[in-house]
mmCIF file of C-alpha atoms in Angstrom:
data_model
loop_
_atom_site.group_PDB
_atom_site.id
_atom_site.type_symbol
_atom_site.label_atom_id
_atom_site.label_comp_id
_atom_site.label_asym_id
_atom_site.label_seq_id
_atom_site.Cartn_x
_atom_site.Cartn_y
_atom_site.Cartn_z
ATOM 1 C CA ASN A 667 -11.629 -4.940 16.014
ATOM 2 C CA ALA A 668 -11.909 -6.641 12.644
ATOM 3 C CA GLY A 669 -9.918 -3.801 11.023
ATOM 4 C CA VAL A 670 -10.466 -3.504 7.265
ATOM 5 C CA THR A 671 -12.479 -6.300 5.679
ATOM 6 C CA GLN A 672 -13.007 -7.016 2.000
ATOM 7 C CA THR A 673 -15.323 -9.350 0.150
ATOM 8 C CA PRO A 674 -15.074 -11.407 -1.917
ATOM 9 C CA LYS A 675 -11.498 -12.776 -1.705
ATOM 10 C CA PHE A 676 -11.606 -14.133 -5.237
ATOM 11 C CA GLN A 677 -13.818 -13.338 -8.197
ATOM 12 C CA VAL A 678 -13.938 -14.321 -11.845
ATOM 13 C CA LEU A 679 -15.947 -12.151 -14.225
ATOM 14 C CA LYS A 680 -16.663 -12.221 -17.901
ATOM 15 C CA THR A 681 -15.973 -9.164 -20.024
ATOM 16 C CA GLY A 682 -18.849 -6.724 -19.775
ATOM 17 C CA GLN A 683 -20.180 -7.948 -16.444
ATOM 18 C CA SER A 684 -20.490 -5.572 -13.529
ATOM 19 C CA MET A 685 -19.834 -6.181 -9.871
ATOM 20 C CA THR A 686 -19.174 -4.479 -6.555
ATOM 21 C CA LEU A 687 -16.187 -5.104 -4.318
ATOM 22 C CA GLN A 688 -17.124 -4.554 -0.715
ATOM 23 C CA CYS A 689 -14.949 -2.833 1.873
ATOM 24 C CA ALA A 690 -15.712 -2.052 5.493
ATOM 25 C CA GLN A 691 -13.724 -0.785 8.475
ATOM 26 C CA ASP A 692 -14.637 -0.636 12.147
ATOM 27 C CA MET A 693 -12.024 1.883 13.301
ATOM 28 C CA ASN A 694 -14.104 5.015 12.617
ATOM 29 C CA HIS A 695 -11.543 6.240 10.073
ATOM 30 C CA GLU A 696 -12.633 9.129 7.885
ATOM 31 C CA TYR A 697 -10.176 8.400 5.093
ATOM 32 C CA MET A 698 -10.643 5.325 2.910
ATOM 33 C CA SER A 699 -9.121 4.386 -0.409
ATOM 34 C CA TRP A 700 -8.941 1.721 -3.101
ATOM 35 C CA TYR A 701 -5.744 0.547 -4.804
ATOM 36 C CA ARG A 702 -5.020 -1.956 -7.489
ATOM 37 C CA GLN A 703 -1.808 -3.951 -7.549
ATOM 38 C CA ASP A 704 -0.372 -5.283 -10.781
ATOM 39 C CA PRO A 705 2.969 -7.062 -11.326
ATOM 40 C CA GLY A 706 5.774 -4.543 -11.722
ATOM 41 C CA MET A 707 3.411 -1.595 -11.185
ATOM 42 C CA GLY A 708 3.208 -1.394 -7.427
ATOM 43 C CA LEU A 709 0.063 -0.034 -5.797
ATOM 44 C CA ARG A 710 -1.922 2.518 -7.768
ATOM 45 C CA LEU A 711 -4.667 4.629 -6.251
ATOM 46 C CA ILE A 712 -8.084 4.260 -7.876
ATOM 47 C CA HIS A 713 -10.424 6.379 -5.724
ATOM 48 C CA TYR A 714 -10.395 7.774 -2.243
ATOM 49 C CA SER A 715 -12.755 9.358 0.250
ATOM 50 C CA VAL A 716 -12.105 11.799 3.088
ATOM 51 C CA GLY A 717 -15.482 11.233 4.711
ATOM 52 C CA ALA A 718 -19.076 10.145 4.161
ATOM 53 C CA GLY A 719 -20.480 11.776 1.034
ATOM 54 C CA ILE A 720 -17.054 12.846 -0.283
ATOM 55 C CA THR A 721 -15.123 10.919 -2.910
ATOM 56 C CA ASP A 722 -12.409 11.795 -5.399
ATOM 57 C CA GLN A 723 -10.393 10.218 -8.166
ATOM 58 C CA GLY A 724 -6.935 8.815 -7.799
ATOM 59 C CA GLU A 725 -4.372 7.907 -10.406
ATOM 60 C CA VAL A 726 -6.360 5.227 -12.308
ATOM 61 C CA PRO A 727 -10.124 5.884 -11.866
ATOM 62 C CA ASN A 728 -11.432 4.951 -15.329
ATOM 63 C CA GLY A 729 -13.881 2.049 -15.316
ATOM 64 C CA TYR A 730 -14.538 2.275 -11.591
ATOM 65 C CA ASN A 731 -17.147 3.988 -9.486
ATOM 66 C CA VAL A 732 -17.319 4.590 -5.726
ATOM 67 C CA SER A 733 -19.705 6.022 -3.187
ATOM 68 C CA ARG A 734 -19.460 6.636 0.555
ATOM 69 C CA SER A 735 -22.788 6.728 2.300
ATOM 70 C CA THR A 736 -21.425 5.759 5.730
ATOM 71 C CA THR A 737 -18.104 6.134 7.518
ATOM 72 C CA GLU A 738 -17.715 2.357 7.667
ATOM 73 C CA ASP A 739 -18.317 1.292 4.067
ATOM 74 C CA PHE A 740 -16.579 2.164 0.802
ATOM 75 C CA PRO A 741 -17.662 -0.120 -2.068
ATOM 76 C CA LEU A 742 -15.911 -0.160 -5.437
ATOM 77 C CA ARG A 743 -18.034 -0.792 -8.507
ATOM 78 C CA LEU A 744 -16.800 -2.117 -11.819
ATOM 79 C CA LEU A 745 -19.261 -0.857 -14.368
ATOM 80 C CA SER A 746 -18.369 -3.084 -17.326
ATOM 81 C CA ALA A 747 -15.450 -5.373 -16.581
ATOM 82 C CA ALA A 748 -12.539 -5.547 -19.002
ATOM 83 C CA PRO A 749 -9.535 -7.916 -19.054
ATOM 84 C CA SER A 750 -7.326 -4.907 -18.207
ATOM 85 C CA GLN A 751 -9.050 -4.804 -14.825
ATOM 86 C CA THR A 752 -7.647 -8.190 -13.867
ATOM 87 C CA SER A 753 -5.720 -7.310 -10.743
ATOM 88 C CA VAL A 754 -5.562 -7.548 -6.983
ATOM 89 C CA TYR A 755 -7.617 -4.847 -5.286
ATOM 90 C CA PHE A 756 -6.858 -3.485 -1.847
ATOM 91 C CA CYS A 757 -9.033 -1.296 0.305
ATOM 92 C CA ALA A 758 -7.420 0.825 2.998
ATOM 93 C CA SER A 759 -8.378 3.210 5.759
ATOM 94 C CA ARG A 760 -6.536 5.819 7.759
ATOM 95 C CA ASP A 761 -6.999 7.847 10.924
ATOM 96 C CA THR A 762 -6.994 11.552 10.012
ATOM 97 C CA THR A 763 -6.747 12.934 13.551
ATOM 98 C CA GLY A 764 -2.983 12.911 12.975
ATOM 99 C CA TRP A 765 -0.396 11.311 10.750
ATOM 100 C CA TYR A 766 -0.660 7.573 11.151
ATOM 101 C CA GLU A 767 -0.190 4.484 9.056
ATOM 102 C CA GLN A 768 -2.765 3.261 6.583
ATOM 103 C CA TYR A 769 -4.462 -0.046 7.336
ATOM 104 C CA PHE A 770 -5.043 -2.436 4.458
ATOM 105 C CA GLY A 771 -7.624 -5.111 3.875
ATOM 106 C CA PRO A 772 -6.606 -8.629 2.777
ATOM 107 C CA GLY A 773 -7.328 -7.928 -0.903
ATOM 108 C CA THR A 774 -9.640 -9.213 -3.629
ATOM 109 C CA ARG A 775 -8.116 -11.120 -6.514
ATOM 110 C CA LEU A 776 -10.169 -10.390 -9.632
ATOM 111 C CA THR A 777 -9.851 -12.131 -12.970
ATOM 112 C CA VAL A 778 -11.732 -10.876 -16.012
ATOM 113 C CA THR A 779 -11.941 -13.298 -18.936
ATOM 114 C CA SER B 898 2.747 14.106 -8.772
ATOM 115 C CA GLN B 899 5.138 12.402 -6.418
ATOM 116 C CA GLU B 900 7.055 9.368 -7.576
ATOM 117 C CA LEU B 901 8.910 6.879 -5.432
ATOM 118 C CA GLU B 902 11.708 4.814 -6.879
ATOM 119 C CA GLN B 903 12.788 1.687 -5.041
ATOM 120 C CA SER B 904 16.072 -0.079 -5.532
ATOM 121 C CA PRO B 905 16.886 -2.780 -6.093
ATOM 122 C CA GLN B 906 13.783 -4.199 -7.785
ATOM 123 C CA SER B 907 14.687 -7.651 -6.541
ATOM 124 C CA LEU B 908 17.236 -9.117 -4.217
ATOM 125 C CA ILE B 909 18.376 -12.647 -3.450
ATOM 126 C CA VAL B 910 20.482 -13.067 -0.331
ATOM 127 C CA GLN B 911 21.812 -15.963 1.665
ATOM 128 C CA GLU B 912 20.403 -16.434 5.133
ATOM 129 C CA GLY B 913 22.417 -14.507 7.687
ATOM 130 C CA LYS B 914 23.499 -11.755 5.310
ATOM 131 C CA ASN B 915 22.665 -8.081 5.746
ATOM 132 C CA LEU B 916 20.840 -6.102 3.080
ATOM 133 C CA THR B 917 19.571 -2.606 2.317
ATOM 134 C CA ILE B 918 16.597 -1.417 0.277
ATOM 135 C CA ASN B 919 16.350 2.211 -0.811
ATOM 136 C CA CYS B 920 13.388 4.441 -1.566
ATOM 137 C CA THR B 921 13.963 7.783 -3.282
ATOM 138 C CA SER B 922 11.284 10.410 -3.728
ATOM 139 C CA SER B 923 10.927 12.920 -6.573
ATOM 140 C CA LYS B 924 9.526 15.468 -4.106
ATOM 141 C CA THR B 925 9.931 16.504 -0.483
ATOM 142 C CA LEU B 926 9.195 13.703 1.936
ATOM 143 C CA TYR B 927 6.711 14.509 4.692
ATOM 144 C CA GLY B 928 5.964 11.047 5.960
ATOM 145 C CA LEU B 929 7.487 7.790 4.781
ATOM 146 C CA TYR B 930 5.995 4.381 5.454
ATOM 147 C CA TRP B 931 7.429 0.906 4.999
ATOM 148 C CA TYR B 932 5.193 -2.102 4.415
ATOM 149 C CA LYS B 933 5.902 -5.764 3.861
ATOM 150 C CA GLN B 934 3.780 -8.068 1.729
ATOM 151 C CA LYS B 935 3.989 -11.822 1.757
ATOM 152 C CA TYR B 936 3.323 -13.328 -1.635
ATOM 153 C CA GLY B 937 -0.405 -13.343 -2.351
ATOM 154 C CA GLU B 938 -1.298 -11.626 0.906
ATOM 155 C CA GLY B 939 -2.088 -8.184 2.259
ATOM 156 C CA LEU B 940 0.241 -5.437 3.420
ATOM 157 C CA ILE B 941 1.763 -5.420 6.873
ATOM 158 C CA PHE B 942 2.848 -2.080 8.303
ATOM 159 C CA LEU B 943 6.489 -2.020 9.440
ATOM 160 C CA MET B 944 7.503 1.532 10.300
ATOM 161 C CA MET B 945 6.705 5.193 9.822
ATOM 162 C CA LEU B 946 9.311 7.976 9.595
ATOM 163 C CA GLN B 947 8.388 11.631 9.765
ATOM 164 C CA LYS B 948 11.411 13.699 10.622
ATOM 165 C CA GLY B 949 14.677 14.165 8.822
ATOM 166 C CA GLY B 950 17.361 11.980 10.337
ATOM 167 C CA GLU B 951 14.789 9.823 12.092
ATOM 168 C CA GLU B 952 15.741 6.204 12.564
ATOM 169 C CA LYS B 953 13.512 3.398 13.838
ATOM 170 C CA SER B 954 14.178 -0.245 14.531
ATOM 171 C CA HIS B 955 11.988 -3.274 15.034
ATOM 172 C CA GLU B 956 13.658 -6.592 15.693
ATOM 173 C CA LYS B 957 16.268 -6.872 12.938
ATOM 174 C CA ILE B 958 14.861 -4.198 10.659
ATOM 175 C CA THR B 959 16.036 -0.575 10.765
ATOM 176 C CA ALA B 960 14.656 2.285 8.693
ATOM 177 C CA LYS B 961 16.187 5.728 8.242
ATOM 178 C CA LEU B 962 14.978 8.939 6.670
ATOM 179 C CA ASP B 963 17.375 11.346 4.938
ATOM 180 C CA GLU B 964 15.331 14.457 4.340
ATOM 181 C CA LYS B 965 18.016 16.250 2.308
ATOM 182 C CA LYS B 966 18.406 13.356 -0.116
ATOM 183 C CA GLN B 967 14.627 12.759 -0.116
ATOM 184 C CA GLN B 968 15.441 9.154 0.559
ATOM 185 C CA SER B 969 14.720 6.385 3.028
ATOM 186 C CA SER B 970 16.583 3.149 3.529
ATOM 187 C CA LEU B 971 15.469 -0.130 5.066
ATOM 188 C CA HIS B 972 18.224 -2.287 6.468
ATOM 189 C CA ILE B 973 17.808 -5.927 7.526
ATOM 190 C CA THR B 974 20.488 -7.455 9.701
ATOM 191 C CA ALA B 975 21.194 -11.190 9.648
ATOM 192 C CA SER B 976 18.389 -11.996 7.220
ATOM 193 C CA GLN B 977 16.121 -14.998 7.777
ATOM 194 C CA PRO B 978 13.716 -16.864 5.480
ATOM 195 C CA SER B 979 10.874 -15.127 7.348
ATOM 196 C CA HIS B 980 12.089 -11.797 5.928
ATOM 197 C CA ALA B 981 11.263 -12.900 2.395
ATOM 198 C CA GLY B 982 8.515 -10.955 0.642
ATOM 199 C CA ILE B 983 7.878 -7.687 -1.143
ATOM 200 C CA TYR B 984 8.861 -4.472 0.611
ATOM 201 C CA LEU B 985 6.974 -1.338 -0.338
ATOM 202 C CA CYS B 986 7.643 2.251 0.601
ATOM 203 C CA GLY B 987 4.818 4.776 0.662
ATOM 204 C CA ALA B 988 4.860 8.540 1.110
ATOM 205 C CA ASP B 989 2.417 11.264 2.133
ATOM 206 C CA GLY B 990 1.729 14.077 -0.266
ATOM 207 C CA ALA B 991 1.957 17.661 0.939
ATOM 208 C CA GLY B 992 -1.040 18.133 3.250
ATOM 209 C CA SER B 993 -2.700 15.049 1.787
ATOM 210 C CA TYR B 994 -3.648 11.703 3.267
ATOM 211 C CA GLN B 995 -3.122 9.973 -0.050
ATOM 212 C CA LEU B 996 -0.227 7.554 0.037
ATOM 213 C CA THR B 997 1.878 7.101 -3.086
ATOM 214 C CA PHE B 998 3.797 3.837 -3.285
ATOM 215 C CA GLY B 999 6.960 2.643 -4.924
ATOM 216 C CA LYS B 1000 6.867 -0.428 -7.140
ATOM 217 C CA GLY B 1001 8.309 -2.641 -4.444
ATOM 218 C CA THR B 1002 11.443 -4.681 -3.827
ATOM 219 C CA LYS B 1003 11.129 -8.455 -3.954
ATOM 220 C CA LEU B 1004 13.357 -10.108 -1.385
ATOM 221 C CA SER B 1005 14.240 -13.798 -1.423
ATOM 222 C CA VAL B 1006 16.284 -15.338 1.381
ATOM 223 C CA ILE B 1007 18.035 -18.615 0.618
ATOM 224 C CA PRO B 1008 18.521 -20.943 3.598
#
């Protein structure tokens, strides 16, 4: 099992550019989520999904878009990048057949100039 | 919404010393998770606590859940440089799979 994978690992964008952060998991988990991590702020939930075709907003959804067409993939789209979106982004997945830990991807470090 | 407060925010200890990190919730705790993050890396799952009074240990790390105080503690015995990193607590919401996280405790261990 590869677990949760994310691409790219690093990305530099200019203000106004758009891009998609990719996330995939091979554990057949229904629940997937995106967090951003900023110094002193901990992990904040951006969007989450409880299954294919179902997504919902987390704590800090503005400026981001998600979709879930398959169980495996949960891409995060930045519509028009802003310097405030400079952060480390983590994708995670979780088994919902019971109460288990959440598995995290290795993260994407994004810089917006 | 649930908030988790971790204390201390940062900690510097000498190798071999014991230490404790606390995580206090603003709401009832249903499930509490401890993760460790090495600087610049992803999150590594340490332990999960689900019942009041539950206590789990892995190597030199012990976590406890005090349901009445809505608090969990993480205790490291005889710290080593390999214990250095950021420790994060996360909690389940009521009937929700969303995990809310504390802001983390940065641990440095001086040889």
